[in-house]
Amino acid sequence: MTAAIETVGLTRDFGSLRALDNLTVTVPAGSIFGFLGPNGAGKTTTIRLLLGLLAPTVGQARVLGFDPWKQGDAVRARVGVLLDYPGLYDRLTALENLEFFGRIWHLSASERRARSEALLRHFELWDRRNDPVGQWSRGMRQKLAIARALLHRPALVFFDEPTAGLDPVAAAALREDIARLVAQEGVTVFLTTHNLAEAERLCHLVGVIRQGRLLAVGTLAELRARQGQPRLVVVARTVPERAVAALRAQPGVEAVTPTHEGLVVTLHDSAVDTAPLVSLLVQQGVEVAEVRREQASLEDVFLTLMTEESQAEAQREVV
Amino acid sequence: MVLGAERPRAEGGSLVADSVAVFWKDVREGLRSGGTGRGGRWTLLFILGYFGIILPLIATPSRTHGVPPELATGRVIAGVPVMLGLLLIAFIFPGNIVCDAIAGERERHTLETLLATRLPDRAILLGKLLAGIAIGMGLSVVCLVLSTVTTLVVHPGMGLPVSPAWLGGLLLVGLELAVFEAALASIVSIYARSLRQAQQFTSMFFVVLFLVPFIGLQLMPAGWRQSVVSWLSGLHPLQAALVGATVVLAIDVLLLAVSFALFQRERLLRS
């Protein structure tokens, strides 16, 4: 699979502060990469490095096959960007904002008009097209900034907190748009967000960063696997010993732990089919009241990584 | 699909086309600065009204103490406000517009989005400088027309307050001052922490270079002033204008070279 973004040991220092430390990551083309981390973790510095706005102290990066620092113009000609601020010109109208960026991207006058109208209608901003955007609400401005990022149909889009300021309906619609953009058009999305549920819903690949260091990167399944194996929680009034023994003998079952409300069955992995296990319990005479499958959420993974890293950091400071 | 479907890339466009795009945007923003609506327009109207109407109206011989009597009459008195308005506006506005377009944009978080586009650094800077200079010179010409009309109404039958040859020279000097101020403002804005700081520093240069000699002339003893004015009036106008224009042009070239060398993405983001 072609890589849209590839970094090897990417590092950036600001004086004595190391803002990004040895980042090595590959984002496949046509995927959504979620870059998660607390404020000041190094997400914005990474985006600036990938756009060629900052030079790396050490390390290399390729974005759409180009070196961002040496071939920044080529990178920026192919990407769309929504940074942590909408970056709109308040004194200009919505149409003028898009007109300006259309000129930057060398869209023809007719293309600028058509594209601006299509995007403004899509984001339900067409009726306010002639208002100075300084008079708009935060959510409307965010929508316009997203429209601007997509105006020239880029191959790669950097979205920094795209749903910040949007109401729940607009946020859900945007998530659908992003998913469709990737699935139907093969666009690659580099997404930073604090909304872990959003990342869980959208991202094919997730990287977690803290204080400039990449703590983990992988698919959601891979990250969840770090957190522990999936579990089947069985709520039942009584569970005979023979049922526990029978379960333990089943393939795919790692462990069976009786609890006050029933059983917890630890599975080898998330691919294990749990229907035969429930049938077995019923055959063994267990009155099953409820069965639920549990696996770590992205939030669990994120919080665990943050806790582990802060403990490791405390230990490093002691040493 | 509305959102995607990649199009051919727009890479390496001409410097002129890219600068024109920035110019197009910055002229609109510049003319609306001070508010998206009436606030900015009222400020503009006040400045044009003062230099274009009020100053020519109050230019009378009673305000020319110390000036030789042969100079304190007719076209000289009428011409001074016209020249002053043109030069002051050409000098003040480009600096403010360029500060707003660089330091102001950074403050409003629009500069980084602009730097994240395909535009080369020099196209961005050129567009911003041209917008400041164009607005300054445009307003100067409007002020010139206003003050000339006012003078012709106040002194009917006198003819033009400034001869066409002097006018050409004034416009040239005005253009040079506009370039000077725009280039200076761009350098200051690259390092300034805020729009206000950029404008304050740029204004300080304005005070030193423009107002100090002007105010100094007003405050000096009458005898000295008479000597200075006599010396100035004894200079050959064309020679004096050429020497002055060449000196300012050389400073302009130097400031522009420094500005283009300093205006780089990384520096702008780190300042």
Coordinates of C-alpha atoms in Angstrom, one line a residue:
Chain A
M1 CA 0.0 0.0 0.0
T2 CA 1.3 3.5 -0.9
A3 CA 2.2 5.7 2.0
A4 CA 0.7 9.2 2.0
I5 CA 2.9 10.2 4.9
E6 CA 6.1 8.6 6.1
T7 CA 8.3 9.9 8.9
V8 CA 11.5 8.4 10.2
G9 CA 13.0 9.8 13.5
L10 CA 11.4 13.2 12.9
T11 CA 12.5 15.5 15.7
R12 CA 12.1 19.2 16.3
D13 CA 13.7 21.3 19.1
F14 CA 12.8 24.8 20.1
G15 CA 15.9 25.9 22.0
S16 CA 16.2 23.5 24.9
L17 CA 12.6 22.2 24.5
R18 CA 12.1 19.1 22.4
A19 CA 8.7 19.6 20.9
L20 CA 8.8 16.4 18.8
D21 CA 11.0 13.4 19.6
N22 CA 11.9 10.7 17.1
L23 CA 8.5 10.4 15.4
T24 CA 8.4 7.3 13.1
V25 CA 5.0 6.7 11.5
T26 CA 3.5 5.6 8.2
V27 CA 0.0 6.7 7.1
P28 CA -1.3 4.7 4.1
A29 CA -2.9 6.6 1.3
G30 CA -6.7 6.6 1.4
S31 CA -6.9 6.2 5.2
I32 CA -7.8 8.3 8.2
F33 CA -5.0 8.7 10.7
G34 CA -6.0 9.9 14.1
F35 CA -3.3 11.8 16.0
L36 CA -4.3 12.0 19.6
G37 CA -2.6 13.7 22.6
P38 CA -3.1 16.3 25.3
N39 CA -2.5 20.0 24.6
G40 CA 1.1 20.7 23.9
A41 CA 1.9 17.1 23.0
G42 CA 3.5 18.0 19.7
K43 CA 0.5 17.6 17.3
T44 CA 0.7 21.1 15.8
T45 CA 4.4 20.9 15.5
T46 CA 4.1 17.7 13.6
I47 CA 1.6 19.2 11.2
R48 CA 3.8 22.2 10.7
L49 CA 6.8 19.9 9.9
L50 CA 4.7 17.9 7.5
L51 CA 3.6 21.0 5.7
G52 CA 7.2 22.3 5.4
L53 CA 6.5 25.3 7.6
L54 CA 9.2 24.2 10.0
A55 CA 12.5 22.5 9.4
P56 CA 13.2 19.3 11.3
T57 CA 16.1 19.3 13.7
V58 CA 16.7 15.6 12.9
G59 CA 14.9 13.0 10.9
Q60 CA 13.1 12.8 7.6
A61 CA 9.6 13.0 6.3
R62 CA 7.8 12.3 3.0
V63 CA 4.4 13.6 2.3
L64 CA 2.8 12.4 -0.9
G65 CA 6.2 11.4 -2.1
F66 CA 7.8 14.8 -1.4
D67 CA 10.2 16.1 1.2
P68 CA 8.2 18.8 3.0
W69 CA 11.2 20.9 3.9
K70 CA 12.9 20.8 0.5
Q71 CA 9.8 20.5 -1.7
G72 CA 7.3 22.4 0.5
D73 CA 5.6 24.1 -2.4
A74 CA 4.9 20.7 -4.0
V75 CA 3.4 19.4 -0.7
R76 CA 1.3 22.5 0.0
A77 CA 0.0 22.4 -3.6
R78 CA -1.5 19.0 -2.9
V79 CA -2.9 19.3 0.6
G80 CA -5.9 21.0 2.3
V81 CA -5.5 22.4 5.8
L82 CA -7.7 23.2 8.7
L83 CA -5.5 24.3 11.5
D84 CA -6.5 24.9 15.2
Y85 CA -8.1 28.2 14.2
P86 CA -10.5 28.6 11.3
G87 CA -8.1 31.2 9.8
L88 CA -10.8 33.1 8.0
Y89 CA -10.8 36.8 7.0
D90 CA -13.4 38.4 9.2
R91 CA -13.8 41.5 7.0
L92 CA -14.4 39.5 3.9
T93 CA -17.7 37.7 3.0
A94 CA -17.9 33.9 2.8
L95 CA -17.8 34.1 -1.0
E96 CA -14.8 36.4 -0.9
N97 CA -13.0 34.1 1.4
L98 CA -13.5 31.2 -1.0
E99 CA -12.8 33.4 -4.0
F100 CA -9.4 34.3 -2.5
F101 CA -8.4 30.7 -1.9
G102 CA -9.8 29.7 -5.3
R103 CA -7.4 32.2 -6.8
I104 CA -4.5 30.8 -4.8
W105 CA -5.3 27.4 -6.2
H106 CA -5.6 28.7 -9.7
L107 CA -9.2 27.6 -10.2
S108 CA -10.8 29.3 -13.2
A109 CA -13.4 32.0 -12.5
S110 CA -16.3 29.6 -13.4
E111 CA -14.8 26.8 -11.4
R112 CA -14.4 29.1 -8.4
R113 CA -18.1 30.2 -8.6
A114 CA -19.3 26.6 -9.1
R115 CA -17.2 25.1 -6.4
S116 CA -17.9 27.9 -3.9
E117 CA -21.7 27.5 -4.4
A118 CA -21.6 23.7 -4.2
L119 CA -19.6 23.8 -0.9
L120 CA -21.6 26.6 0.6
R121 CA -24.8 24.8 -0.2
H122 CA -23.5 21.5 1.1
F123 CA -22.6 23.1 4.4
E124 CA -25.9 25.1 4.5
L125 CA -24.1 28.5 4.4
W126 CA -25.3 29.7 1.0
D127 CA -28.0 32.0 2.4
R128 CA -25.3 33.9 4.3
R129 CA -22.7 34.0 1.5
N130 CA -22.6 37.8 1.4
D131 CA -22.2 38.4 5.1
P132 CA -18.7 39.3 6.5
V133 CA -17.7 36.1 8.3
G134 CA -16.7 38.1 11.4
Q135 CA -20.4 38.3 12.1
W136 CA -20.8 34.5 12.0
S137 CA -21.1 32.0 14.9
R138 CA -18.2 29.7 15.7
G139 CA -19.8 26.7 14.1
M140 CA -20.6 28.5 10.9
R141 CA -17.0 29.7 10.7
Q142 CA -15.7 26.2 11.3
K143 CA -17.9 24.9 8.4
L144 CA -16.6 27.6 6.1
A145 CA -13.0 26.8 7.1
I146 CA -13.7 23.1 6.2
A147 CA -15.1 24.1 2.9
R148 CA -12.0 26.2 2.2
A149 CA -9.8 23.2 3.0
L150 CA -11.6 21.1 0.5
L151 CA -12.1 23.8 -2.2
H152 CA -9.3 22.6 -4.5
R153 CA -10.0 18.9 -4.0
P154 CA -6.8 18.0 -2.2
A155 CA -5.3 14.5 -2.1
L156 CA -4.4 14.9 1.6
V157 CA -6.3 16.9 4.2
F158 CA -5.0 17.9 7.6
F159 CA -7.9 18.5 10.0
D160 CA -7.0 19.9 13.4
E161 CA -10.1 19.5 15.7
P162 CA -12.6 19.8 12.8
T163 CA -15.7 19.3 14.8
A164 CA -14.7 21.8 17.5
G165 CA -17.5 24.3 17.8
L166 CA -20.0 22.4 15.7
D167 CA -23.4 21.4 17.1
P168 CA -23.9 17.6 17.4
V169 CA -25.9 17.3 14.2
A170 CA -23.3 19.2 12.2
A171 CA -20.5 17.3 13.8
A172 CA -22.1 14.0 12.9
A173 CA -22.7 15.2 9.3
L174 CA -19.0 16.2 9.0
R175 CA -17.9 12.8 10.3
E176 CA -20.0 11.2 7.5
D177 CA -18.5 13.6 5.0
I178 CA -15.0 12.7 6.1
A179 CA -15.7 9.0 5.9
R180 CA -17.2 9.4 2.5
L181 CA -14.4 11.5 1.2
V182 CA -11.9 8.7 2.1
A183 CA -14.1 5.8 1.1
Q184 CA -15.2 7.2 -2.3
E185 CA -12.5 9.5 -3.3
G186 CA -9.4 7.9 -1.8
V187 CA -8.4 11.1 0.0
T188 CA -6.1 10.7 3.0
V189 CA -7.1 12.5 6.2
F190 CA -4.7 13.4 9.0
L191 CA -6.9 14.1 11.9
T192 CA -6.1 15.5 15.3
T193 CA -8.8 15.5 17.9
H194 CA -9.5 15.4 21.6
N195 CA -12.8 13.6 20.9
L196 CA -11.8 10.0 21.4
A197 CA -15.3 8.7 20.4
E198 CA -14.9 10.5 17.1
A199 CA -11.5 9.0 16.5
E200 CA -12.8 5.6 17.4
R201 CA -15.6 6.0 14.8
L202 CA -13.5 7.4 12.0
C203 CA -9.9 6.4 12.2
H204 CA -8.3 3.4 10.5
L205 CA -5.0 4.1 12.3
V206 CA -4.3 5.9 15.5
G207 CA -1.2 7.4 17.0
V208 CA -1.0 8.6 20.6
I209 CA 1.6 11.3 21.4
R210 CA 2.6 12.9 24.7
Q211 CA 5.3 15.5 25.3
G212 CA 6.6 15.0 21.8
R213 CA 6.9 11.2 22.1
L214 CA 4.8 8.7 20.2
L215 CA 3.5 6.3 22.8
A216 CA 1.7 3.9 20.5
V217 CA 0.5 3.6 16.9
G218 CA -1.7 1.0 15.3
T219 CA -5.2 0.1 14.3
L220 CA -7.9 0.3 16.8
A221 CA -7.8 -3.5 17.3
E222 CA -4.1 -3.4 17.8
L223 CA -4.3 -0.7 20.4
R224 CA -7.2 -2.4 22.2
A225 CA -5.1 -5.6 22.3
R226 CA -2.5 -3.7 24.3
Q227 CA -5.1 -3.0 26.9
G228 CA -5.9 -6.6 27.4
Q229 CA -7.9 -9.4 25.7
P230 CA -11.6 -9.1 25.0
R231 CA -14.0 -10.4 27.6
L232 CA -17.4 -12.0 27.8
V233 CA -19.4 -11.0 30.9
V234 CA -22.1 -13.5 31.7
V235 CA -24.8 -12.5 34.3
A236 CA -26.4 -15.6 35.8
R237 CA -28.0 -16.6 39.2
T238 CA -26.0 -19.8 39.7
V239 CA -23.1 -21.3 37.7
P240 CA -22.3 -24.9 38.4
E241 CA -18.7 -26.0 38.6
R242 CA -19.1 -28.4 35.7
A243 CA -20.2 -25.5 33.5
V244 CA -17.0 -23.5 34.4
A245 CA -14.9 -26.6 33.6
A246 CA -16.6 -27.1 30.3
L247 CA -16.1 -23.5 29.3
R248 CA -12.4 -23.7 30.1
A249 CA -12.0 -26.6 27.8
Q250 CA -13.4 -24.6 24.8
P251 CA -11.1 -23.3 22.0
G252 CA -10.6 -19.6 22.1
V253 CA -11.2 -19.4 25.9
E254 CA -8.2 -18.0 27.8
A255 CA -9.6 -18.1 31.3
V256 CA -13.0 -18.3 33.2
T257 CA -13.4 -16.3 36.4
P258 CA -16.6 -16.8 38.5
T259 CA -17.8 -13.5 40.0
H260 CA -20.7 -12.5 42.3
E261 CA -23.0 -11.9 39.4
G262 CA -21.9 -14.9 37.2
L263 CA -18.8 -15.3 35.1
V264 CA -16.1 -13.4 33.2
V265 CA -14.7 -15.3 30.2
T266 CA -11.4 -14.0 28.9
L267 CA -11.1 -14.7 25.1
H268 CA -7.9 -15.2 23.1
D269 CA -8.9 -12.4 20.7
S270 CA -11.8 -10.5 19.3
A271 CA -12.3 -13.0 16.5
V272 CA -13.6 -15.8 18.9
D273 CA -17.2 -16.7 18.2
T274 CA -19.1 -16.4 21.4
A275 CA -22.4 -17.9 20.4
P276 CA -21.3 -21.6 21.0
L277 CA -20.0 -20.6 24.4
V278 CA -23.4 -19.2 25.4
S279 CA -25.1 -22.3 24.1
L280 CA -22.8 -24.5 26.1
L281 CA -23.7 -22.6 29.3
V282 CA -27.4 -23.1 28.6
Q283 CA -26.9 -26.8 27.9
Q284 CA -25.1 -27.0 31.3
G285 CA -28.2 -25.7 33.0
V286 CA -27.0 -22.1 33.6
E287 CA -29.9 -19.6 33.7
V288 CA -28.3 -16.8 31.7
A289 CA -29.9 -13.4 32.4
E290 CA -27.5 -11.2 30.3
V291 CA -24.4 -11.6 28.1
R292 CA -22.2 -8.7 27.0
R293 CA -19.0 -8.6 25.2
E294 CA -16.5 -6.1 26.6
Q295 CA -13.4 -4.6 25.0
A296 CA -11.3 -1.6 25.9
S297 CA -12.4 1.6 24.3
L298 CA -10.0 4.0 22.7
E299 CA -10.5 6.2 25.8
D300 CA -9.4 3.3 28.0
V301 CA -6.3 2.8 25.8
F302 CA -5.5 6.5 25.8
L303 CA -5.9 7.0 29.5
T304 CA -3.8 4.0 30.3
L305 CA -1.0 5.2 27.9
M306 CA -1.1 8.6 29.6
T307 CA -0.9 7.1 33.1
E308 CA 1.9 4.7 32.2
E309 CA 3.9 7.4 30.6
S310 CA 3.5 9.8 33.5
Q311 CA 4.5 7.0 35.9
A312 CA 7.5 6.2 33.7
E313 CA 8.4 9.9 33.6
A314 CA 8.2 10.2 37.4
Q315 CA 10.6 7.1 37.6
R316 CA 13.0 8.7 35.1
E317 CA 13.1 11.9 37.2
V318 CA 13.8 9.9 40.4
V319 CA 16.7 8.0 38.7
Chain B
M1 CA -19.1 14.4 -5.3
V2 CA -19.2 17.8 -3.8
L3 CA -16.4 17.4 -1.4
G4 CA -13.6 15.5 -3.2
A5 CA -12.5 14.2 -6.5
E6 CA -8.9 15.3 -6.9
R7 CA -8.1 17.8 -9.6
P8 CA -4.8 18.5 -11.3
R9 CA -2.4 20.4 -9.1
A10 CA -1.8 24.1 -9.3
E11 CA 2.0 24.3 -8.9
G12 CA 4.5 26.9 -9.6
G13 CA 2.2 29.6 -10.9
S14 CA 3.7 33.0 -11.9
L15 CA 4.8 35.4 -9.2
V16 CA 2.6 38.0 -10.7
A17 CA -0.6 35.9 -10.6
D18 CA 0.1 34.8 -7.1
S19 CA 0.9 38.3 -5.9
V20 CA -2.3 39.6 -7.6
A21 CA -4.3 37.1 -5.6
V22 CA -2.8 38.4 -2.3
F23 CA -3.2 42.0 -3.5
W24 CA -6.9 41.4 -4.3
K25 CA -7.5 40.1 -0.8
D26 CA -5.4 42.7 1.1
V27 CA -6.8 45.7 -0.7
R28 CA -10.3 44.5 0.4
E29 CA -9.2 43.9 3.9
G30 CA -7.2 47.1 4.1
L31 CA -10.1 49.3 2.9
R32 CA -12.4 47.7 5.5
S33 CA -9.9 47.8 8.4
G34 CA -11.0 49.4 11.5
G35 CA -14.2 47.4 11.4
T36 CA -16.2 45.6 8.8
G37 CA -18.6 48.5 8.5
R38 CA -18.9 52.1 9.1
G39 CA -16.1 52.7 11.6
G40 CA -13.4 52.2 9.0
R41 CA -15.2 54.3 6.5
W42 CA -15.7 57.2 8.9
T43 CA -12.0 57.2 9.7
L44 CA -11.1 57.4 6.0
L45 CA -13.6 60.2 5.4
F46 CA -12.2 62.2 8.4
I47 CA -8.7 61.9 7.1
L48 CA -9.6 62.8 3.5
G49 CA -11.9 65.6 4.8
Y50 CA -9.1 67.1 7.0
F51 CA -6.3 67.0 4.4
G52 CA -8.5 67.5 1.4
I53 CA -10.9 70.3 2.6
I54 CA -10.2 71.7 6.0
L55 CA -6.4 72.2 5.7
P56 CA -6.7 74.0 2.3
L57 CA -9.5 76.2 3.7
I58 CA -7.4 77.4 6.7
A59 CA -4.2 78.0 4.7
T60 CA -4.0 81.8 5.0
P61 CA -1.1 84.4 5.2
S62 CA -1.7 84.8 8.9
R63 CA -0.2 81.4 9.4
T64 CA 3.1 82.1 7.7
H65 CA 5.1 84.0 10.3
G66 CA 8.8 84.1 9.5
V67 CA 8.3 83.2 5.8
P68 CA 9.6 85.8 3.4
P69 CA 6.7 88.0 2.2
E70 CA 7.4 87.2 -1.4
L71 CA 6.7 83.5 -0.6
A72 CA 3.8 84.0 1.8
T73 CA 1.3 84.6 -0.9
G74 CA -0.7 83.0 -3.7
R75 CA 0.3 79.6 -4.9
V76 CA 2.8 78.8 -2.2
I77 CA 0.3 79.1 0.6
A78 CA -2.3 77.3 -1.4
G79 CA 0.1 74.6 -2.5
V80 CA 1.6 73.7 0.9
P81 CA -1.6 71.9 2.2
V82 CA -2.0 70.1 -1.1
M83 CA 1.6 68.8 -1.0
L84 CA 1.4 68.1 2.7
G85 CA -1.8 66.0 2.4
L86 CA -0.4 64.0 -0.5
L87 CA 2.9 63.2 1.2
L88 CA 1.4 62.5 4.6
I89 CA -1.2 60.1 3.3
A90 CA 1.3 58.4 1.0
F91 CA 3.5 58.0 4.0
I92 CA 1.0 57.0 6.8
F93 CA -1.4 54.5 5.1
P94 CA 1.0 52.0 3.5
G95 CA 2.7 51.3 6.9
N96 CA -0.6 50.8 8.7
I97 CA -2.0 48.5 5.9
V98 CA 1.2 46.4 5.8
C99 CA 1.4 46.1 9.6
D100 CA -2.3 44.9 9.6
A101 CA -1.6 42.5 6.7
I102 CA 1.4 40.8 8.4
A103 CA 1.3 41.4 12.2
G104 CA -2.5 41.7 12.2
E105 CA -2.9 38.6 10.3
R106 CA -0.7 36.7 12.6
E107 CA -2.7 38.0 15.6
R108 CA -6.0 37.0 14.0
H109 CA -4.6 33.5 13.2
T110 CA -5.0 33.9 9.4
L111 CA -1.3 34.2 8.5
E112 CA -0.5 30.5 9.3
T113 CA -3.4 29.3 7.1
L114 CA -2.0 31.5 4.3
L115 CA 1.5 30.2 4.8
A116 CA 0.1 26.6 4.6
T117 CA -1.0 27.3 0.9
R118 CA 1.1 26.8 -2.2
L119 CA 2.0 30.5 -2.4
P120 CA 5.7 31.3 -2.3
D121 CA 6.9 33.6 0.4
R122 CA 7.9 36.4 -2.1
A123 CA 4.5 36.3 -3.7
I124 CA 2.8 36.8 -0.3
L125 CA 5.1 39.7 0.6
L126 CA 4.9 41.3 -2.8
G127 CA 1.1 41.2 -2.7
K128 CA 0.9 42.7 0.7
L129 CA 3.4 45.5 -0.1
L130 CA 1.6 46.4 -3.3
A131 CA -1.8 46.5 -1.5
G132 CA -0.4 48.9 1.1
I133 CA 1.3 51.1 -1.5
A134 CA -1.8 51.1 -3.8
I135 CA -4.1 52.1 -1.0
G136 CA -1.7 54.8 0.2
M137 CA -1.2 56.2 -3.3
G138 CA -4.9 55.9 -4.2
L139 CA -5.9 57.9 -1.1
S140 CA -3.2 60.4 -1.9
V141 CA -4.6 61.0 -5.3
V142 CA -8.1 61.3 -3.9
C143 CA -6.8 63.8 -1.3
L144 CA -4.9 65.7 -4.1
V145 CA -8.1 66.1 -6.2
L146 CA -10.1 67.2 -3.1
S147 CA -7.5 69.7 -1.9
T148 CA -7.1 71.1 -5.5
V149 CA -10.8 71.6 -5.9
T150 CA -11.1 73.2 -2.5
T151 CA -8.2 75.6 -3.3
L152 CA -9.7 76.5 -6.6
V153 CA -13.0 77.3 -4.9
V154 CA -11.3 79.3 -2.1
H155 CA -8.9 81.2 -4.4
P156 CA -10.9 81.5 -7.7
G157 CA -8.8 82.6 -10.7
M158 CA -5.5 81.6 -9.1
G159 CA -5.1 78.5 -11.2
L160 CA -3.7 75.2 -10.1
P161 CA -2.1 75.4 -6.6
V162 CA 0.7 73.1 -7.7
S163 CA 2.2 73.2 -11.2
P164 CA 2.0 69.9 -13.3
A165 CA 5.8 69.5 -13.1
W166 CA 5.8 69.8 -9.3
L167 CA 2.8 67.5 -9.2
G168 CA 4.7 64.8 -11.1
G169 CA 7.6 65.2 -8.8
L170 CA 5.4 65.1 -5.7
L171 CA 3.7 61.9 -6.9
L172 CA 7.1 60.3 -7.5
V173 CA 8.3 61.3 -4.0
G174 CA 5.0 60.2 -2.6
L175 CA 5.4 56.8 -4.2
E176 CA 8.9 56.5 -2.9
L177 CA 7.8 57.4 0.6
A178 CA 4.9 54.8 0.3
V179 CA 7.4 52.1 -0.7
F180 CA 9.7 53.2 2.1
E181 CA 7.0 53.0 4.7
A182 CA 5.5 49.7 3.4
A183 CA 8.9 48.0 3.4
L184 CA 9.8 49.3 6.8
A185 CA 6.4 48.2 8.2
S186 CA 6.9 44.7 6.7
I187 CA 10.3 44.3 8.5
V188 CA 8.9 45.6 11.8
S189 CA 5.9 43.3 11.5
I190 CA 8.0 40.2 11.0
Y191 CA 9.4 40.6 14.5
A192 CA 6.6 42.4 16.3
R193 CA 4.7 40.6 19.0
S194 CA 1.4 42.2 18.1
L195 CA -0.3 44.5 15.6
R196 CA -0.2 47.4 18.1
Q197 CA 3.6 46.9 18.6
A198 CA 4.2 46.9 14.9
Q199 CA 2.2 50.0 14.3
Q200 CA 3.9 51.8 17.3
F201 CA 7.4 51.0 16.0
T202 CA 6.4 52.1 12.4
S203 CA 4.9 55.3 13.8
M204 CA 8.0 56.1 15.7
F205 CA 9.9 56.2 12.4
F206 CA 7.2 58.4 11.0
V207 CA 7.7 60.8 13.9
V208 CA 11.4 60.9 13.6
L209 CA 11.6 61.2 9.8
F210 CA 8.6 63.5 9.1
L211 CA 7.3 65.3 12.0
V212 CA 10.5 66.2 13.9
P213 CA 11.8 68.4 11.0
F214 CA 8.3 69.8 10.4
I215 CA 7.7 70.7 14.1
G216 CA 11.3 71.8 14.5
L217 CA 10.8 74.4 11.7
Q218 CA 7.7 75.7 13.5
L219 CA 9.5 76.0 16.9
M220 CA 12.8 77.5 15.8
P221 CA 13.4 81.3 16.2
A222 CA 11.9 83.4 13.4
G223 CA 15.3 84.5 12.1
W224 CA 16.5 80.9 11.7
R225 CA 13.3 79.8 10.1
Q226 CA 13.6 82.7 7.6
S227 CA 17.2 81.6 6.8
V228 CA 16.1 77.9 6.3
V229 CA 13.1 78.8 4.1
S230 CA 15.3 81.2 2.1
W231 CA 17.9 78.5 1.6
L232 CA 15.3 76.0 0.5
S233 CA 13.6 78.4 -1.8
G234 CA 17.0 79.2 -3.3
L235 CA 17.6 75.6 -4.3
H236 CA 17.0 74.6 -7.9
P237 CA 13.7 72.7 -7.6
L238 CA 14.5 70.0 -10.1
Q239 CA 18.0 69.5 -8.7
A240 CA 16.7 69.3 -5.1
A241 CA 13.9 66.9 -6.1
L242 CA 16.3 64.6 -8.0
V243 CA 18.8 64.4 -5.2
G244 CA 16.0 63.7 -2.7
A245 CA 14.3 61.2 -4.9
T246 CA 17.6 59.3 -5.5
V247 CA 18.4 59.1 -1.8
V248 CA 14.9 57.8 -0.9
L249 CA 15.0 55.4 -3.9
A250 CA 18.3 53.9 -2.6
I251 CA 16.8 53.5 0.9
D252 CA 13.7 51.9 -0.7
V253 CA 15.8 49.3 -2.6
L254 CA 17.8 48.5 0.6
L255 CA 14.7 48.1 2.7
L256 CA 12.9 45.9 0.1
A257 CA 16.0 43.7 -0.2
V258 CA 16.0 43.2 3.6
S259 CA 12.3 42.6 3.7
F260 CA 12.3 39.9 1.0
A261 CA 15.3 38.2 2.7
L262 CA 13.6 38.2 6.1
F263 CA 10.1 37.2 5.0
Q264 CA 10.3 33.4 5.4
R265 CA 7.6 31.0 6.7
E266 CA 9.6 29.6 9.6
R267 CA 10.6 33.0 10.8
L268 CA 7.1 34.3 10.6
L269 CA 5.7 31.3 12.6
R270 CA 8.4 31.5 15.3
S271 CA 8.3 35.3 15.8

